[in-house]
Amino acid sequence: MRIKAINPNTTLEMTENIGHQVRRYTSDDVEVEAVSPERGPISIESYYDDFLAVPGVLEEIIDDEAEFDAFINSCWGDPGIDACREVTEKPVVGIAEASMYVANMLGAQFSVATILPRARDFIEDRVRTTGLWGQCASVRCTDLTVVETEETRDAATEALYDAAKRAVEEDGAEAICLGCAGMGGLDEPLEERLPVPVIDSVAAAGVITEGMVRLGKATSKVMTYKQPEPKEQTGYPQKFHFDADAGDD
Amino acid sequence: MRIKAINPNTTLEMTENIGHQVRRYTSDDVEVEAVSPERGPISIESYYDDFLAVPGVLEEIIDDEAEFDAFINSCWGDPGIDACREVTEKPVVGIAEASMYVANMLGAQFSVATILPRARDFIEDRVRTTGLWGQCASVRCTDLTVVETEETRDAATEALYDAAKRAVEEDGAEAICLGCAGMGGLDEPLEERLPVPVIDSVAAAGVITEGMVRLGKATSKVMTYKQPEPKEQTGYPQKFHFDADAGDD
Amino acid sequence: MRIKAINPNTTLEMTENIGHQVRRYTSDDVEVEAVSPERGPISIESYYDDFLAVPGVLEEIIDDEAEFDAFINSCWGDPGIDACREVTEKPVVGIAEASMYVANMLGAQFSVATILPRARDFIEDRVRTTGLWGQCASVRCTDLTVVETEETRDAATEALYDAAKRAVEEDGAEAICLGCAGMGGLDEPLEERLPVPVIDSVAAAGVITEGMVRLGKATSKVMTYKQPEPKEQTGYPQKFHFDADAGDD
Amino acid sequence: MRIKAINPNTTLEMTENIGHQVRRYTSDDVEVEAVSPERGPISIESYYDDFLAVPGVLEEIIDDEAEFDAFINSCWGDPGIDACREVTEKPVVGIAEASMYVANMLGAQFSVATILPRARDFIEDRVRTTGLWGQCASVRCTDLTVVETEETRDAATEALYDAAKRAVEEDGAEAICLGCAGMGGLDEPLEERLPVPVIDSVAAAGVITEGMVRLGKATSKVMTYKQPEPKEQTGYPQKFHFDADAGDD
Amino acid sequence: MRIKAINPNTTLEMTENIGHQVRRYTSDDVEVEAVSPERGPISIESYYDDFLAVPGVLEEIIDDEAEFDAFINSCWGDPGIDACREVTEKPVVGIAEASMYVANMLGAQFSVATILPRARDFIEDRVRTTGLWGQCASVRCTDLTVVETEETRDAATEALYDAAKRAVEEDGAEAICLGCAGMGGLDEPLEERLPVPVIDSVAAAGVITEGMVRLGKATSKVMTYKQPEPKEQTGYPQKFHFDADAGDD
Amino acid sequence: MRIKAINPNTTLEMTENIGHQVRRYTSDDVEVEAVSPERGPISIESYYDDFLAVPGVLEEIIDDEAEFDAFINSCWGDPGIDACREVTEKPVVGIAEASMYVANMLGAQFSVATILPRARDFIEDRVRTTGLWGQCASVRCTDLTVVETEETRDAATEALYDAAKRAVEEDGAEAICLGCAGMGGLDEPLEERLPVPVIDSVAAAGVITEGMVRLGKATSKVMTYKQPEPKEQTGYPQKFHFDADAGDD
């Protein structure tokens, strides 16, 4: 089984961490390749970054569609996840949705502990589109940039501890989703100090994706996630132009 | 890894099928034991059956809590799932929630094809409590009893095909959840005839449960899913009485 | 008119109080019998207790279905209320729903003042399934167990006063539902000190149930609340097995 | 116990019927006075009629506030119900809300069978503000005007039968609320032909109101339903001007 | 282009201010007439005031229907807006809805800063019926009466500043709607001191109304907003009686 | 006043039509420039097209931020609207939101008549994020591609007529939003044949945008719509890299 974990930003240190976390929690027979797109932001902290990142993410799926059994979209916001599902029949799993499903099975209400306050709307949007708004006790932001979550592990842990503690004590959270792919592995030090399960969203996506492949189901091509219509895409490489052979209904 | 798949009803033929389906989709190192409770209905088709089944389901978890890594609640309705989570720290996964998570990652909207019309409210309730009401195109009932889904495979397939086809064509479903544990394995003949992925809910729960164990997280004991309070439970065996040592906050 | 008020737990002191409160607020021609099931927990403070209580509640209805005009389910959570409605054509009223309807007619927003924090999810669930989530300002928990609400009246009053006061001042509650059948009669001392109506949920259920009987309507048997399907219920007495004569549609 | 049932329109035939239905279902010791306002439309079939009716309804409460124990607002739309609650401490019950509460206890989903299609938005609005939108299977309109429901009983019964039958068969309704005060008494012929309980909304309000009085609770005056602020109301009689003595918080 | 801005209360100072604000923000070719009804309260601070105001508002539209191109309902609550739309084909714009649309395009979440706490339910109701509840961070009340917002500009500014500041800092508001027509012009001093756009709701309604007229669309007469049914309206002048010629479907 | 209307696709015929429609409905002193991005799809019919279009849309705003008073995002889906608001302080108006606001003021419920069925999820998503899901009677798709709506006016009109007619008759729509910028001008032939207002979404955006400029408010920069964080955007021109001088809070 081969899984391609796509880090939608271009910070390679984070990409490496993502690959490490997916490998660590999946079975031995799962081969994991972690990549960053060739184009896009070094981190995603706004709607702007999100939209600039998506074409690169799509390219990573288009390039290797035949060679992998599933794809992981490794940014908490699952940027362009619906578009990703259009360009492949293989399952695509977002780390946001995967972590929320796991949280929803472990506690009655979960909170998301995440980066800068400006990302709150972006994060909450993903909770809503996934469907789990009613199960979300709160989104608690820190002052961390994405890169800081990756580079200053102790400070990041401290800031997330504070956010998660308030989520548990003030908002009634019974599980915590770590709301950024750069937080991979921080679940362990946090869980030592918090009375609730803390979910590394990348790890969650890893095991869910392995399960999706074992299940053997393909992305639905009946309607919303059909292959993109064949058309000119000015300014994008030829591979972004889909053929007409996919068969409309 | 050891998973106990609990069929909340006492129809052993179905229990066997459940064990088979979980084994079939999980890794080789996963050991699966499928059981039925000693007490309870031969099938769950009403709120009444649901409530009579739960004490037996709880007993199956209490009895073997230490010997398994996770438990599956194998009725589409996930009867008593919150109570199950109170009596163990091991992950408990319901087949309804698992199948809906899988469906939500494969299509933009899913429908549930299920048994008798009287179960619709029961089924819809589970969609709502899971949080995915907004993603559910419809619940389509057939005239099948639970036992018929198990015993008359051809007729069941035919009835489910009709229900699923209407869900796709009239309600906009892009994926189908089979809404009964007795439908295990029917996803294959149905998928041959339908343009959308059809999810065997037991199989979905199998792979999700394996993933939960790989992730290594325990059920949150901070609040809602704390161990039951120590108290007298008249008319139930001693094992149903919990000790006070679990430590309240 | 004969009403059977079922206390789903086995604390007889509470059962007596329930009978007293229903009698006190209903007409003189209403005969009230208050009972506890023979099996079940001494109090309901978790989903676990809730599920262990329901078979006993159902038994109380099945045993005397012909002899009463209506049934009251006297636990704030209305445990198994849908199943109760399946086993009888007589109206079944839950104290949670009744108290919320009353509150909804007296104030623009109500809060529920109730027992232990672990019960919050259980309580909120009932607010949601009744439909009145949008009218509910908050659920305010105390540190009271169910038995303490019954046995230590002064301490219970004090704790509920604090919870209700915060609900009014911080959450905007304009009416308070007492969220446990053990709080019967505490509405009076609380109302003396609070600027809002305080609703004894058992009393509310009493008057609503009397009204339902006067109205003369039977529980709908067309679909969800049909008589349970005839089937084997292993481990339950014969009376739990329904006959086939009820007539399916 | 004295209840004043206010028919918000000026059709006296309907007022009489309302009084009859309330008396018929309440206890012998309940004294019922049914009235129409001196000003207002002969029937309420639009938002326009609704707003022209409310001042007259308020006047009926203001005039006799001290002499009654409770008031019924007898139009399915409960016009001005929040304003009614501001002008009295006595309970005010709307026939729409009362009938929905009753329906919600008898079936898993209810529909409203009512008058002209143009009233649908008006009716649906009341379902939503009451909180029971999620329990409402549908609002089914007929071609009946309000006056026709009162005057042509056979035709009205026929039209309502058709609407209710479709609600049951196509929308899944398990109970029917008759969505106009002019339909009082039609529940009986309809119930003979339909497989579900049919609720005369006036009768439902009657028994709920009696219950509210027995309970002895007053409308909350802490915030939303405080007595109107003292101020000039140009063009309205002096009684519409409230004094300042009510005591603000 | 001629716009009639109706101040639903009888405080002429406020009416003048409303006219001023609408004129100030609309094009030079827009002629604005601001009026108060002949009947109604001097201010709207309760549901009671709201309902007593509406007949006068309707009269203002009925009187001049042919002479204006559009009407503005200038109370934050848009009292009787649906009825207003029934009595004219010209567009009717409420200041509440207009300000929320503007806010929704300027920030991710808005709050409403408004008058007395008792009006909160009334205000929130309008947020909900407009559809923007999910975008509303909070409704923040002050201790201001409507008249005070008009007469004590400095004190009003101070109170609104405090409310808005808390909305931004504690509730996450990114834009503020001034929730009373008496606050016209206070957006300027407030915006100087707050980090978010502050919307004068009357001004917002002015520009939206001008746009509606430019667009040239008429209010839909197909169903809900049809001309009122022809009928007797006892106690109202003859002009309140509509003819039958409007053509029902 | 200068408004830049951005057609997110590269079909210049459509761009011209967009410019024409905005000019036609705005005041004489409004200068309108209609453009297509240099990169992106020739039409937007999927999530894929949507995401490939956004970088080009953002570029159009970034390039001319100082020279225009407001921007229009002219695709019914308002692609990347949140990101657009991050890159400018000038108001940005989407044609989807603008048309829905207009519809919400003209009828009690609106429907969207639009292109290919595969776009339904994309369209419904925008209804939901705008907040008006509860006011949306239906989204009715045709078999039209975007380009066909522009090129085959008669066939497009016919297909939209059928869709809109069903929306009115079967779904209860009282106003119709034309759900594609390529449908500009088709409101006129459709309104001649339909009993409801038909809204040209581009025209609606035009008048709303003019109003926003008259109002003089800037996009909120306090949180979600702050200028993008300064960072490397690999593969994008230098102008996509924002400076740090915008001042974080």
PDB file of C-alpha atoms in Angstrom, chain D residues 18-210:
ATOM      1  CA  ILE D  18     -63.458  28.420  20.189  1.00  0.00           C
ATOM      2  CA  GLY D  19     -65.240  28.882  23.482  1.00  0.00           C
ATOM      3  CA  HIS D  20     -67.076  25.628  22.952  1.00  0.00           C
ATOM      4  CA  GLN D  21     -63.954  23.627  22.263  1.00  0.00           C
ATOM      5  CA  VAL D  22     -62.028  25.022  25.229  1.00  0.00           C
ATOM      6  CA  ARG D  23     -64.939  24.314  27.559  1.00  0.00           C
ATOM      7  CA  ARG D  24     -65.417  20.845  26.183  1.00  0.00           C
ATOM      8  CA  TYR D  25     -61.918  19.627  27.036  1.00  0.00           C
ATOM      9  CA  THR D  26     -61.192  21.442  30.293  1.00  0.00           C
ATOM     10  CA  SER D  27     -62.354  20.530  33.806  1.00  0.00           C
ATOM     11  CA  ASP D  28     -65.763  21.439  35.131  1.00  0.00           C
ATOM     12  CA  ASP D  29     -64.362  24.105  37.403  1.00  0.00           C
ATOM     13  CA  VAL D  30     -62.864  26.012  34.484  1.00  0.00           C
ATOM     14  CA  GLU D  31     -64.857  29.034  33.422  1.00  0.00           C
ATOM     15  CA  VAL D  32     -64.176  30.050  29.836  1.00  0.00           C
ATOM     16  CA  GLU D  33     -64.949  33.344  28.162  1.00  0.00           C
ATOM     17  CA  ALA D  34     -64.386  33.543  24.426  1.00  0.00           C
ATOM     18  CA  VAL D  35     -64.129  36.960  22.812  1.00  0.00           C
ATOM     19  CA  SER D  36     -63.183  38.775  19.630  1.00  0.00           C
ATOM     20  CA  PRO D  37     -61.404  42.130  19.721  1.00  0.00           C
ATOM     21  CA  GLU D  38     -63.347  45.234  18.828  1.00  0.00           C
ATOM     22  CA  ARG D  39     -60.890  46.114  16.106  1.00  0.00           C
ATOM     23  CA  GLY D  40     -59.195  43.917  13.528  1.00  0.00           C
ATOM     24  CA  PRO D  41     -59.727  41.705  10.479  1.00  0.00           C
ATOM     25  CA  ILE D  42     -62.544  39.227  10.081  1.00  0.00           C
ATOM     26  CA  SER D  43     -59.891  36.574   9.456  1.00  0.00           C
ATOM     27  CA  ILE D  44     -56.097  36.251   9.514  1.00  0.00           C
ATOM     28  CA  GLU D  45     -54.618  34.981   6.270  1.00  0.00           C
ATOM     29  CA  SER D  46     -51.545  37.138   5.780  1.00  0.00           C
ATOM     30  CA  TYR D  47     -48.863  38.996   7.698  1.00  0.00           C
ATOM     31  CA  TYR D  48     -50.964  42.105   7.083  1.00  0.00           C
ATOM     32  CA  ASP D  49     -54.019  40.679   8.822  1.00  0.00           C
ATOM     33  CA  ASP D  50     -51.791  39.415  11.599  1.00  0.00           C
ATOM     34  CA  PHE D  51     -50.391  42.859  12.364  1.00  0.00           C
ATOM     35  CA  LEU D  52     -53.767  44.570  12.150  1.00  0.00           C
ATOM     36  CA  ALA D  53     -55.168  42.030  14.606  1.00  0.00           C
ATOM     37  CA  VAL D  54     -52.594  42.328  17.373  1.00  0.00           C
ATOM     38  CA  PRO D  55     -53.548  45.706  18.917  1.00  0.00           C
ATOM     39  CA  GLY D  56     -57.059  44.369  19.460  1.00  0.00           C
ATOM     40  CA  VAL D  57     -55.728  41.193  21.046  1.00  0.00           C
ATOM     41  CA  LEU D  58     -53.529  43.200  23.403  1.00  0.00           C
ATOM     42  CA  GLU D  59     -56.513  45.306  24.351  1.00  0.00           C
ATOM     43  CA  GLU D  60     -58.470  42.202  25.322  1.00  0.00           C
ATOM     44  CA  ILE D  61     -55.750  41.246  27.760  1.00  0.00           C
ATOM     45  CA  ILE D  62     -55.175  44.739  29.124  1.00  0.00           C
ATOM     46  CA  ASP D  63     -58.898  45.235  29.730  1.00  0.00           C
ATOM     47  CA  ASP D  64     -59.378  42.160  31.877  1.00  0.00           C
ATOM     48  CA  GLU D  65     -55.919  41.358  33.159  1.00  0.00           C
ATOM     49  CA  ALA D  66     -57.051  41.134  36.773  1.00  0.00           C
ATOM     50  CA  GLU D  67     -60.105  39.025  36.136  1.00  0.00           C
ATOM     51  CA  PHE D  68     -58.658  35.991  34.434  1.00  0.00           C
ATOM     52  CA  ASP D  69     -56.106  33.389  35.414  1.00  0.00           C
ATOM     53  CA  ALA D  70     -54.805  32.866  31.915  1.00  0.00           C
ATOM     54  CA  PHE D  71     -55.292  33.883  28.298  1.00  0.00           C
ATOM     55  CA  ILE D  72     -55.428  31.883  25.076  1.00  0.00           C
ATOM     56  CA  ASN D  73     -54.312  33.385  21.773  1.00  0.00           C
ATOM     57  CA  SER D  74     -56.511  31.509  19.318  1.00  0.00           C
ATOM     58  CA  CYS D  75     -54.967  31.939  15.899  1.00  0.00           C
ATOM     59  CA  TRP D  76     -52.467  29.429  14.466  1.00  0.00           C
ATOM     60  CA  GLY D  77     -49.581  31.821  14.239  1.00  0.00           C
ATOM     61  CA  ASP D  78     -49.973  32.994  17.835  1.00  0.00           C
ATOM     62  CA  PRO D  79     -49.992  36.614  16.622  1.00  0.00           C
ATOM     63  CA  GLY D  80     -48.198  38.995  18.939  1.00  0.00           C
ATOM     64  CA  ILE D  81     -47.686  36.283  21.566  1.00  0.00           C
ATOM     65  CA  ASP D  82     -44.497  37.928  22.884  1.00  0.00           C
ATOM     66  CA  ALA D  83     -46.277  41.263  23.226  1.00  0.00           C
ATOM     67  CA  CYS D  84     -49.176  39.509  24.982  1.00  0.00           C
ATOM     68  CA  ARG D  85     -46.715  38.170  27.536  1.00  0.00           C
ATOM     69  CA  GLU D  86     -45.441  41.681  28.190  1.00  0.00           C
ATOM     70  CA  VAL D  87     -48.851  43.049  29.189  1.00  0.00           C
ATOM     71  CA  THR D  88     -49.732  40.446  31.827  1.00  0.00           C
ATOM     72  CA  GLU D  89     -48.174  38.225  34.451  1.00  0.00           C
ATOM     73  CA  LYS D  90     -50.815  35.589  33.810  1.00  0.00           C
ATOM     74  CA  PRO D  91     -49.820  32.733  31.497  1.00  0.00           C
ATOM     75  CA  VAL D  92     -50.616  33.292  27.822  1.00  0.00           C
ATOM     76  CA  VAL D  93     -50.841  30.186  25.641  1.00  0.00           C
ATOM     77  CA  GLY D  94     -50.944  30.168  21.853  1.00  0.00           C
ATOM     78  CA  ILE D  95     -52.912  27.508  20.009  1.00  0.00           C
ATOM     79  CA  ALA D  96     -50.041  26.907  17.609  1.00  0.00           C
ATOM     80  CA  GLU D  97     -47.439  26.196  20.268  1.00  0.00           C
ATOM     81  CA  ALA D  98     -49.865  24.143  22.363  1.00  0.00           C
ATOM     82  CA  SER D  99     -50.841  21.935  19.448  1.00  0.00           C
ATOM     83  CA  MET D 100     -47.226  21.374  18.473  1.00  0.00           C
ATOM     84  CA  TYR D 101     -46.255  20.351  21.997  1.00  0.00           C
ATOM     85  CA  VAL D 102     -49.111  17.855  22.051  1.00  0.00           C
ATOM     86  CA  ALA D 103     -48.172  16.540  18.611  1.00  0.00           C
ATOM     87  CA  ASN D 104     -44.531  16.215  19.612  1.00  0.00           C
ATOM     88  CA  MET D 105     -45.559  13.879  22.436  1.00  0.00           C
ATOM     89  CA  LEU D 106     -47.801  11.686  20.254  1.00  0.00           C
ATOM     90  CA  GLY D 107     -45.730  11.094  17.127  1.00  0.00           C
ATOM     91  CA  ALA D 108     -42.132  11.301  15.972  1.00  0.00           C
ATOM     92  CA  GLN D 109     -42.962  13.939  13.338  1.00  0.00           C
ATOM     93  CA  PHE D 110     -46.027  16.116  12.862  1.00  0.00           C
ATOM     94  CA  SER D 111     -47.482  18.057   9.954  1.00  0.00           C
ATOM     95  CA  VAL D 112     -49.732  21.090   9.976  1.00  0.00           C
ATOM     96  CA  ALA D 113     -52.810  21.007   7.724  1.00  0.00           C
ATOM     97  CA  THR D 114     -53.968  24.533   7.174  1.00  0.00           C
ATOM     98  CA  ILE D 115     -55.556  27.237   5.011  1.00  0.00           C
ATOM     99  CA  LEU D 116     -54.472  29.108   1.847  1.00  0.00           C
ATOM    100  CA  PRO D 117     -50.951  28.612   0.439  1.00  0.00           C
ATOM    101  CA  ARG D 118     -50.108  32.266   1.025  1.00  0.00           C
ATOM    102  CA  ALA D 119     -50.197  31.557   4.763  1.00  0.00           C
ATOM    103  CA  ARG D 120     -47.499  28.918   4.568  1.00  0.00           C
ATOM    104  CA  ASP D 121     -44.620  31.267   5.367  1.00  0.00           C
ATOM    105  CA  PHE D 122     -46.569  32.707   8.272  1.00  0.00           C
ATOM    106  CA  ILE D 123     -47.306  29.220   9.607  1.00  0.00           C
ATOM    107  CA  GLU D 124     -43.765  27.937   9.100  1.00  0.00           C
ATOM    108  CA  ASP D 125     -42.445  30.976  10.904  1.00  0.00           C
ATOM    109  CA  ARG D 126     -44.377  30.005  13.993  1.00  0.00           C
ATOM    110  CA  VAL D 127     -43.099  26.435  13.814  1.00  0.00           C
ATOM    111  CA  ARG D 128     -39.570  27.820  13.718  1.00  0.00           C
ATOM    112  CA  THR D 129     -39.962  30.370  16.519  1.00  0.00           C
ATOM    113  CA  THR D 130     -41.535  27.729  18.743  1.00  0.00           C
ATOM    114  CA  GLY D 131     -38.448  25.595  18.193  1.00  0.00           C
ATOM    115  CA  LEU D 132     -40.026  22.545  16.595  1.00  0.00           C
ATOM    116  CA  TRP D 133     -38.935  22.947  12.984  1.00  0.00           C
ATOM    117  CA  GLY D 134     -36.908  19.731  13.184  1.00  0.00           C
ATOM    118  CA  GLN D 135     -39.991  17.791  14.248  1.00  0.00           C
ATOM    119  CA  CYS D 136     -42.216  19.244  11.549  1.00  0.00           C
ATOM    120  CA  ALA D 137     -42.590  16.936   8.548  1.00  0.00           C
ATOM    121  CA  SER D 138     -44.437  19.533   6.480  1.00  0.00           C
ATOM    122  CA  VAL D 139     -46.961  22.327   6.342  1.00  0.00           C
ATOM    123  CA  ARG D 140     -49.699  21.278   3.932  1.00  0.00           C
ATOM    124  CA  CYS D 141     -51.951  24.043   2.635  1.00  0.00           C
ATOM    125  CA  THR D 142     -55.466  23.743   1.244  1.00  0.00           C
ATOM    126  CA  ASP D 143     -57.463  26.260  -0.755  1.00  0.00           C
ATOM    127  CA  LEU D 144     -59.602  27.106   2.240  1.00  0.00           C
ATOM    128  CA  THR D 145     -60.013  30.612   3.557  1.00  0.00           C
ATOM    129  CA  VAL D 146     -60.401  30.939   7.297  1.00  0.00           C
ATOM    130  CA  VAL D 147     -64.091  31.677   6.976  1.00  0.00           C
ATOM    131  CA  GLU D 148     -64.663  28.649   4.774  1.00  0.00           C
ATOM    132  CA  THR D 149     -63.144  26.355   7.403  1.00  0.00           C
ATOM    133  CA  GLU D 150     -65.814  27.621   9.723  1.00  0.00           C
ATOM    134  CA  GLU D 151     -68.749  27.750   7.376  1.00  0.00           C
ATOM    135  CA  THR D 152     -68.444  24.836   4.976  1.00  0.00           C
ATOM    136  CA  ARG D 153     -67.638  22.009   7.347  1.00  0.00           C
ATOM    137  CA  ASP D 154     -67.938  19.170   4.854  1.00  0.00           C
ATOM    138  CA  ALA D 155     -65.824  20.787   2.187  1.00  0.00           C
ATOM    139  CA  ALA D 156     -63.301  21.818   4.800  1.00  0.00           C
ATOM    140  CA  THR D 157     -63.111  18.293   6.142  1.00  0.00           C
ATOM    141  CA  GLU D 158     -62.574  16.945   2.653  1.00  0.00           C
ATOM    142  CA  ALA D 159     -59.806  19.404   1.838  1.00  0.00           C
ATOM    143  CA  LEU D 160     -58.088  18.784   5.155  1.00  0.00           C
ATOM    144  CA  TYR D 161     -58.374  15.048   4.676  1.00  0.00           C
ATOM    145  CA  ASP D 162     -56.559  15.291   1.369  1.00  0.00           C
ATOM    146  CA  ALA D 163     -53.837  17.500   2.829  1.00  0.00           C
ATOM    147  CA  ALA D 164     -53.369  15.325   5.900  1.00  0.00           C
ATOM    148  CA  LYS D 165     -53.344  12.109   3.891  1.00  0.00           C
ATOM    149  CA  ARG D 166     -50.521  13.419   1.720  1.00  0.00           C
ATOM    150  CA  ALA D 167     -48.670  14.600   4.803  1.00  0.00           C
ATOM    151  CA  VAL D 168     -48.833  11.094   6.249  1.00  0.00           C
ATOM    152  CA  GLU D 169     -48.057   9.217   3.053  1.00  0.00           C
ATOM    153  CA  GLU D 170     -45.554  11.507   1.375  1.00  0.00           C
ATOM    154  CA  ASP D 171     -43.991  13.494   4.211  1.00  0.00           C
ATOM    155  CA  GLY D 172     -43.955  10.940   7.008  1.00  0.00           C
ATOM    156  CA  ALA D 173     -46.258  12.804   9.383  1.00  0.00           C
ATOM    157  CA  GLU D 174     -47.282  10.743  12.405  1.00  0.00           C
ATOM    158  CA  ALA D 175     -49.630  13.368  13.847  1.00  0.00           C
ATOM    159  CA  ILE D 176     -51.554  16.270  12.345  1.00  0.00           C
ATOM    160  CA  CYS D 177     -52.081  19.720  13.842  1.00  0.00           C
ATOM    161  CA  LEU D 178     -55.127  21.517  12.473  1.00  0.00           C
ATOM    162  CA  GLY D 179     -53.608  24.862  11.624  1.00  0.00           C
ATOM    163  CA  CYS D 180     -56.518  27.254  12.126  1.00  0.00           C
ATOM    164  CA  ALA D 181     -58.854  28.032  15.013  1.00  0.00           C
ATOM    165  CA  GLY D 182     -61.760  27.708  12.611  1.00  0.00           C
ATOM    166  CA  MET D 183     -61.119  23.984  12.351  1.00  0.00           C
ATOM    167  CA  GLY D 184     -62.267  23.270  15.904  1.00  0.00           C
ATOM    168  CA  GLY D 185     -64.062  19.948  16.096  1.00  0.00           C
ATOM    169  CA  LEU D 186     -62.896  18.717  12.687  1.00  0.00           C
ATOM    170  CA  ASP D 187     -60.365  16.471  14.403  1.00  0.00           C
ATOM    171  CA  GLU D 188     -63.112  13.925  14.994  1.00  0.00           C
ATOM    172  CA  PRO D 189     -64.308  13.240  11.433  1.00  0.00           C
ATOM    173  CA  LEU D 190     -60.692  13.397  10.246  1.00  0.00           C
ATOM    174  CA  GLU D 191     -59.392  10.945  12.817  1.00  0.00           C
ATOM    175  CA  GLU D 192     -62.010   8.427  11.724  1.00  0.00           C
ATOM    176  CA  ARG D 193     -60.457   8.359   8.277  1.00  0.00           C
ATOM    177  CA  LEU D 194     -56.767   8.884   9.025  1.00  0.00           C
ATOM    178  CA  PRO D 195     -54.341   6.510  10.718  1.00  0.00           C
ATOM    179  CA  VAL D 196     -52.841   9.231  12.922  1.00  0.00           C
ATOM    180  CA  PRO D 197     -53.959  11.479  15.791  1.00  0.00           C
ATOM    181  CA  VAL D 198     -55.439  14.765  14.580  1.00  0.00           C
ATOM    182  CA  ILE D 199     -55.120  17.645  17.014  1.00  0.00           C
ATOM    183  CA  ASP D 200     -57.706  20.366  17.401  1.00  0.00           C
ATOM    184  CA  SER D 201     -55.324  23.180  18.270  1.00  0.00           C
ATOM    185  CA  VAL D 202     -57.892  25.102  20.296  1.00  0.00           C
ATOM    186  CA  ALA D 203     -58.653  22.054  22.400  1.00  0.00           C
ATOM    187  CA  ALA D 204     -54.927  21.485  22.887  1.00  0.00           C
ATOM    188  CA  ALA D 205     -54.501  25.062  24.056  1.00  0.00           C
ATOM    189  CA  GLY D 206     -57.421  24.624  26.419  1.00  0.00           C
ATOM    190  CA  VAL D 207     -55.934  21.712  28.315  1.00  0.00           C
ATOM    191  CA  ILE D 208     -52.418  23.149  28.327  1.00  0.00           C
ATOM    192  CA  THR D 209     -53.726  26.442  29.671  1.00  0.00           C
ATOM    193  CA  GLU D 210     -55.655  24.735  32.424  1.00  0.00           C
TER     194      GLU D 210
END
